[in-house]
Amino acid sequence: MSSTSLTAPKGSPSTALAPRAAFPRVRVCIDCRTLLGPKETCDGGPKHRVTSIETPTGRNALRTEVWGPPSVRRRAKQLAKAGGTSLGAGTIFEGCSGCGDCGGVALEGEFIVVVAVIALIAAAGALLYWIIAKIVEAIRAYQNRPRPNGGLTKPPSLGRRAGPSGVVLGQTNMLAPATGKECVAWALDLRNERFLGTDLMLHDAETSGFEVKLDDGTLLRVPGGRIRLEGPKKRVDRSDARPLEEFVQTISPEDDPEDEGLDAFPYDTVDEVVVRPGDRVRVFGALEREVDPDAPGGYRASNAILVPKGVPAFRVERDKGPS
Ligand SMILES: [Zn+2]
């Protein structure tokens, strides 16, 4: 599905900056919000519920988790729009028709001044009343606004079984979506800051492929595709990560006009991890020797290359590049 590509539309000024998609984003874990490729299950195990983001049914399942079922979503939007009932500032003036029936008293100078002062005080009071009414209305609208729910659990950690460490080799040929940094791999978390604890709305990570020279001299080759990555995070505001916004829109189209404004992946900040050549990384998960039938000596050769078994998993231990 080409629409899940991270590539910006042709002719867009951000095309040159747009990272390439290393794997098609077609599924998402409802529980930890990790984006997955075709037929993939979540790294969190079979208890993590995975849904398609290619079909309206799948996307609706995700929106239900984020915003509640459609009926709740509609009600929440109505409440937010209404903003509670107005206090009706106009009622303060009711009771006086301004008919001029206030008596045929000769209006002397002092009396006019007194009336003017009273009118001023009344006007100031009315203005204050109006301001308070508006504030109350805004507070009610804020309290009634639909609130998104983040993932129930965090994406699974890399685990305690740390493997060897080494230094990343290779050429940068991709750009991190949020910071725009040249890198060989990136991971990002989209967060909705209003919700402590369950603020993670989307987790995504990929690599264009790289190699790690392990401390014992062995070479580990990481193919392009999905990756699991931990490391120092850089926080970026949503407004400073425009290419990312385009990408999120492509993977979460709006299926029902009623859901306008209720994004499947609502966020206001992004935490991003990048991997660049020269970075020290710790490898997690099982590794295996790459079998090259053409190489003399086969996989037993001393210069054999290691490859990750399953989804590659790394922790960036030190970011040596300029930040
Ligand atoms: Zn999961």
XYZ file of C-alpha atoms and ligand atoms in Angstrom:
324
model
C 0.000 0.000 0.000
C 1.855 3.004 -1.283
C -0.175 5.466 0.775
C 1.559 4.207 3.893
C 4.894 5.359 2.509
C 6.813 7.981 4.414
C 7.563 9.720 1.155
C 6.097 13.172 0.820
C 3.970 14.023 -2.245
C 5.941 14.774 -5.404
C 6.812 18.431 -5.804
C 6.450 19.105 -2.110
C 9.331 21.128 -0.710
C 9.838 18.489 1.957
C 10.413 15.701 -0.597
C 14.169 15.957 -0.224
C 13.829 15.616 3.535
C 11.248 12.845 3.525
C 12.609 9.581 4.855
C 11.888 6.440 2.893
C 9.613 3.850 4.384
C 11.577 0.707 5.175
C 8.431 -1.372 5.695
C 4.724 -0.900 4.935
C 2.737 0.326 7.965
C -0.406 -1.758 7.698
C -1.120 -2.858 11.276
C -1.045 -1.333 14.743
C -1.064 -2.802 18.228
C -4.093 -1.398 20.048
C -2.484 -2.062 23.432
C 0.934 -0.432 22.989
C 0.319 1.458 19.691
C 3.324 0.010 17.885
C 3.092 0.198 14.092
C 3.629 -3.168 12.427
C 4.144 -4.617 8.969
C 1.943 -7.135 7.134
C 1.001 -10.255 9.137
C 3.189 -9.146 12.054
C 2.227 -9.754 15.648
C 3.241 -7.305 18.360
C 6.602 -7.651 20.106
C 4.572 -7.557 23.331
C 3.297 -11.087 22.709
C -0.065 -12.674 21.899
C -1.920 -10.673 24.575
C -1.366 -7.493 22.577
C -4.317 -6.894 20.281
C -3.339 -6.000 16.726
C -5.661 -4.372 14.188
C -5.334 -3.396 10.545
C -5.010 0.270 9.684
C -5.684 -0.511 6.028
C -9.405 -1.061 6.496
C -12.121 1.262 7.887
C -13.156 -1.554 10.290
C -9.631 -1.836 11.652
C -9.229 1.913 11.983
C -12.593 2.133 13.730
C -11.391 -0.426 16.283
C -8.423 1.827 17.016
C -10.562 5.000 17.204
C -12.905 3.230 19.617
C -9.927 2.519 21.844
C -8.686 6.114 21.613
C -11.963 8.062 21.783
C -14.635 5.541 22.741
C -17.371 3.917 20.620
C -19.012 6.034 17.840
C -22.023 6.978 20.005
C -19.735 8.237 22.769
C -17.602 10.101 20.213
C -20.659 11.923 18.839
C -21.920 12.853 22.321
C -18.487 14.076 23.385
C -18.219 16.297 20.341
C -21.674 17.750 20.907
C -20.862 18.559 24.519
C -17.579 20.175 23.567
C -19.282 22.289 20.904
C -22.069 23.414 23.224
C -19.608 24.430 25.918
C -22.276 24.130 28.583
C -25.191 26.552 28.824
C -24.487 30.251 28.678
C -25.139 32.231 31.815
C -27.150 34.657 29.662
C -25.479 37.985 30.296
C -28.385 39.713 28.570
C -30.736 38.959 31.455
C -29.022 41.509 33.642
C -30.677 44.270 31.633
C -34.129 42.735 31.777
C -36.749 44.629 33.741
C -36.001 48.061 32.364
C -37.499 48.883 29.033
C -35.739 52.229 28.820
C -39.129 53.863 28.307
C -38.271 57.106 30.037
C -41.045 56.655 32.641
C -38.682 57.232 35.509
C -40.606 60.347 36.650
C -40.821 63.950 35.479
C -38.189 65.147 37.917
C -36.166 68.095 36.788
C -32.745 66.756 36.055
C -30.354 68.950 37.931
C -26.590 68.863 37.427
C -25.834 66.773 40.543
C -28.510 64.278 39.656
C -27.126 63.805 36.168
C -23.672 63.137 37.633
C -25.090 60.568 40.083
C -26.976 58.827 37.273
C -23.859 58.805 35.122
C -21.779 57.265 37.925
C -24.446 54.617 38.595
C -24.621 53.861 34.858
C -20.846 53.498 34.730
C -20.823 51.159 37.724
C -23.647 49.139 36.146
C -21.794 48.966 32.834
C -18.615 47.831 34.574
C -20.628 45.221 36.486
C -22.241 43.987 33.305
C -18.871 43.759 31.597
C -17.449 41.789 34.539
C -20.478 39.522 34.483
C -20.019 38.944 30.743
C -16.310 38.156 31.179
C -17.051 35.661 33.976
C -19.781 34.038 31.866
C -17.346 33.625 28.982
C -14.696 32.117 31.272
C -17.224 29.667 32.743
C -18.293 28.720 29.222
C -14.687 28.122 28.158
C -13.992 26.002 31.246
C -17.093 23.907 30.581
C -16.097 23.407 26.942
C -12.614 22.384 28.090
C -13.996 19.934 30.645
C -16.408 18.484 28.096
C -13.857 18.125 25.285
C -13.259 14.616 24.022
C -10.160 13.134 25.639
C -7.982 10.575 23.856
C -6.762 7.429 25.582
C -3.189 6.309 25.040
C -2.017 2.707 24.916
C -2.818 0.521 27.920
C 0.759 -0.678 28.102
C 4.124 0.641 26.996
C 5.774 -0.966 23.995
C 7.735 -3.934 25.379
C 11.246 -3.102 26.539
C 14.205 -4.790 24.888
C 14.499 -7.063 27.894
C 17.239 -7.839 30.362
C 19.163 -10.226 28.151
C 21.626 -7.755 26.723
C 23.949 -9.088 24.042
C 27.265 -7.771 22.729
C 27.915 -4.133 22.015
C 29.746 -2.387 19.227
C 29.995 0.643 17.009
C 27.617 1.466 14.156
C 29.124 1.547 10.657
C 27.555 2.617 7.410
C 26.283 5.557 5.437
C 23.333 7.641 6.550
C 20.663 7.353 3.908
C 17.523 8.256 5.760
C 16.223 11.221 7.728
C 14.544 11.010 11.094
C 10.930 12.188 10.614
C 10.734 14.546 13.613
C 14.204 16.062 13.967
C 15.184 15.676 10.315
C 18.582 14.259 11.366
C 20.521 12.089 8.947
C 20.623 8.605 10.399
C 20.586 4.851 9.737
C 17.652 4.125 12.081
C 15.064 6.000 14.097
C 12.276 5.390 16.590
C 9.555 7.755 17.641
C 6.772 8.030 20.182
C 3.838 10.331 19.511
C 2.486 11.627 22.798
C -0.535 13.540 23.923
C 0.877 15.338 26.923
C -2.402 15.857 28.746
C -2.476 12.267 29.925
C 0.188 11.135 32.279
C 0.769 7.414 32.258
C -1.241 6.639 29.157
C -0.060 9.357 26.838
C 1.534 7.202 24.120
C -0.509 7.349 20.929
C 1.869 5.808 18.406
C 5.235 4.048 18.430
C 7.133 3.572 15.200
C 10.696 2.606 14.316
C 12.632 1.583 11.233
C 16.110 1.286 9.758
C 17.484 1.629 6.254
C 20.040 -1.014 7.193
C 23.469 -0.746 8.807
C 26.340 -2.755 10.269
C 27.742 -2.966 13.772
C 31.391 -3.770 14.406
C 31.106 -5.720 17.653
C 33.829 -5.354 20.264
C 35.197 -8.833 19.456
C 35.645 -7.769 15.838
C 32.653 -9.657 14.452
C 30.432 -7.836 12.008
C 26.673 -7.720 12.596
C 24.572 -6.856 9.577
C 21.155 -5.286 10.159
C 18.823 -5.389 7.163
C 16.422 -2.542 6.373
C 12.967 -2.803 7.899
C 11.278 -2.589 11.256
C 13.541 -2.288 14.271
C 13.228 -2.110 18.069
C 15.158 0.785 19.457
C 15.804 2.455 22.798
C 18.119 5.299 23.619
C 18.432 8.997 24.403
C 15.292 10.752 23.240
C 14.916 14.168 21.768
C 11.548 15.826 22.336
C 10.107 17.814 19.448
C 6.920 19.828 19.354
C 4.323 18.700 16.813
C 4.479 22.055 15.029
C 8.225 21.570 14.461
C 7.799 18.162 12.802
C 5.692 18.874 9.733
C 6.794 15.904 7.536
C 5.651 13.637 10.354
C 2.190 15.163 10.276
C 1.789 14.218 6.598
C 2.845 10.660 7.357
C 0.408 10.303 10.253
C -2.403 11.574 8.036
C -1.643 8.971 5.371
C -1.900 6.084 7.819
C -5.047 7.306 9.575
C -7.516 8.685 7.053
C -10.837 9.902 8.405
C -13.545 7.360 7.555
C -16.587 9.064 9.064
C -17.202 12.835 8.839
C -18.553 12.560 12.399
C -15.015 11.752 13.513
C -13.643 15.073 12.307
C -10.975 16.230 14.738
C -10.826 12.839 16.456
C -7.549 11.608 14.990
C -6.615 7.961 15.356
C -3.156 9.112 16.474
C -3.674 12.428 18.313
C -0.421 13.968 19.542
C 1.263 17.191 20.496
C 4.831 16.093 21.118
C 7.222 13.577 19.615
C 10.073 11.719 21.337
C 12.642 10.560 18.819
C 15.678 8.276 19.024
C 18.166 8.202 16.148
C 21.092 5.922 15.327
C 24.042 7.309 13.396
C 27.386 5.914 12.302
C 29.812 6.071 15.226
C 27.127 5.467 17.852
C 27.756 2.747 20.414
C 24.898 0.281 20.548
C 24.035 -2.722 22.691
C 22.466 -5.621 20.822
C 19.443 -7.480 22.220
C 17.820 -10.688 21.083
C 19.144 -13.765 19.319
C 21.736 -13.555 16.556
C 22.626 -16.092 13.920
C 25.391 -16.546 11.404
C 24.552 -15.548 7.906
C 24.846 -18.560 5.648
C 26.542 -17.627 2.432
C 26.818 -20.787 0.283
C 29.214 -19.050 -2.110
C 31.713 -18.035 0.552
C 34.640 -20.409 1.029
C 34.298 -22.217 4.342
C 30.555 -21.388 4.560
C 29.075 -20.152 7.820
C 31.922 -21.632 9.830
C 34.369 -19.205 8.261
C 35.992 -16.892 10.769
C 34.876 -13.872 8.777
C 31.224 -14.942 8.876
C 28.712 -12.217 9.466
C 26.076 -12.210 12.201
C 22.486 -11.206 11.545
C 19.625 -10.614 14.011
C 17.046 -13.369 14.334
C 13.674 -11.698 14.098
C 13.168 -7.962 14.524
C 16.562 -6.329 15.275
C 16.723 -4.789 18.757
C 19.231 -2.183 19.933
C 19.886 0.289 22.681
C 21.890 3.383 21.826
C 24.366 3.600 24.718
C 26.112 6.761 23.754
C 25.326 9.345 21.141
C 28.728 10.408 19.815
C 27.514 12.632 17.039
C 26.705 16.319 17.387
C 23.231 16.846 18.757
Zn 1.732 -4.191 21.553
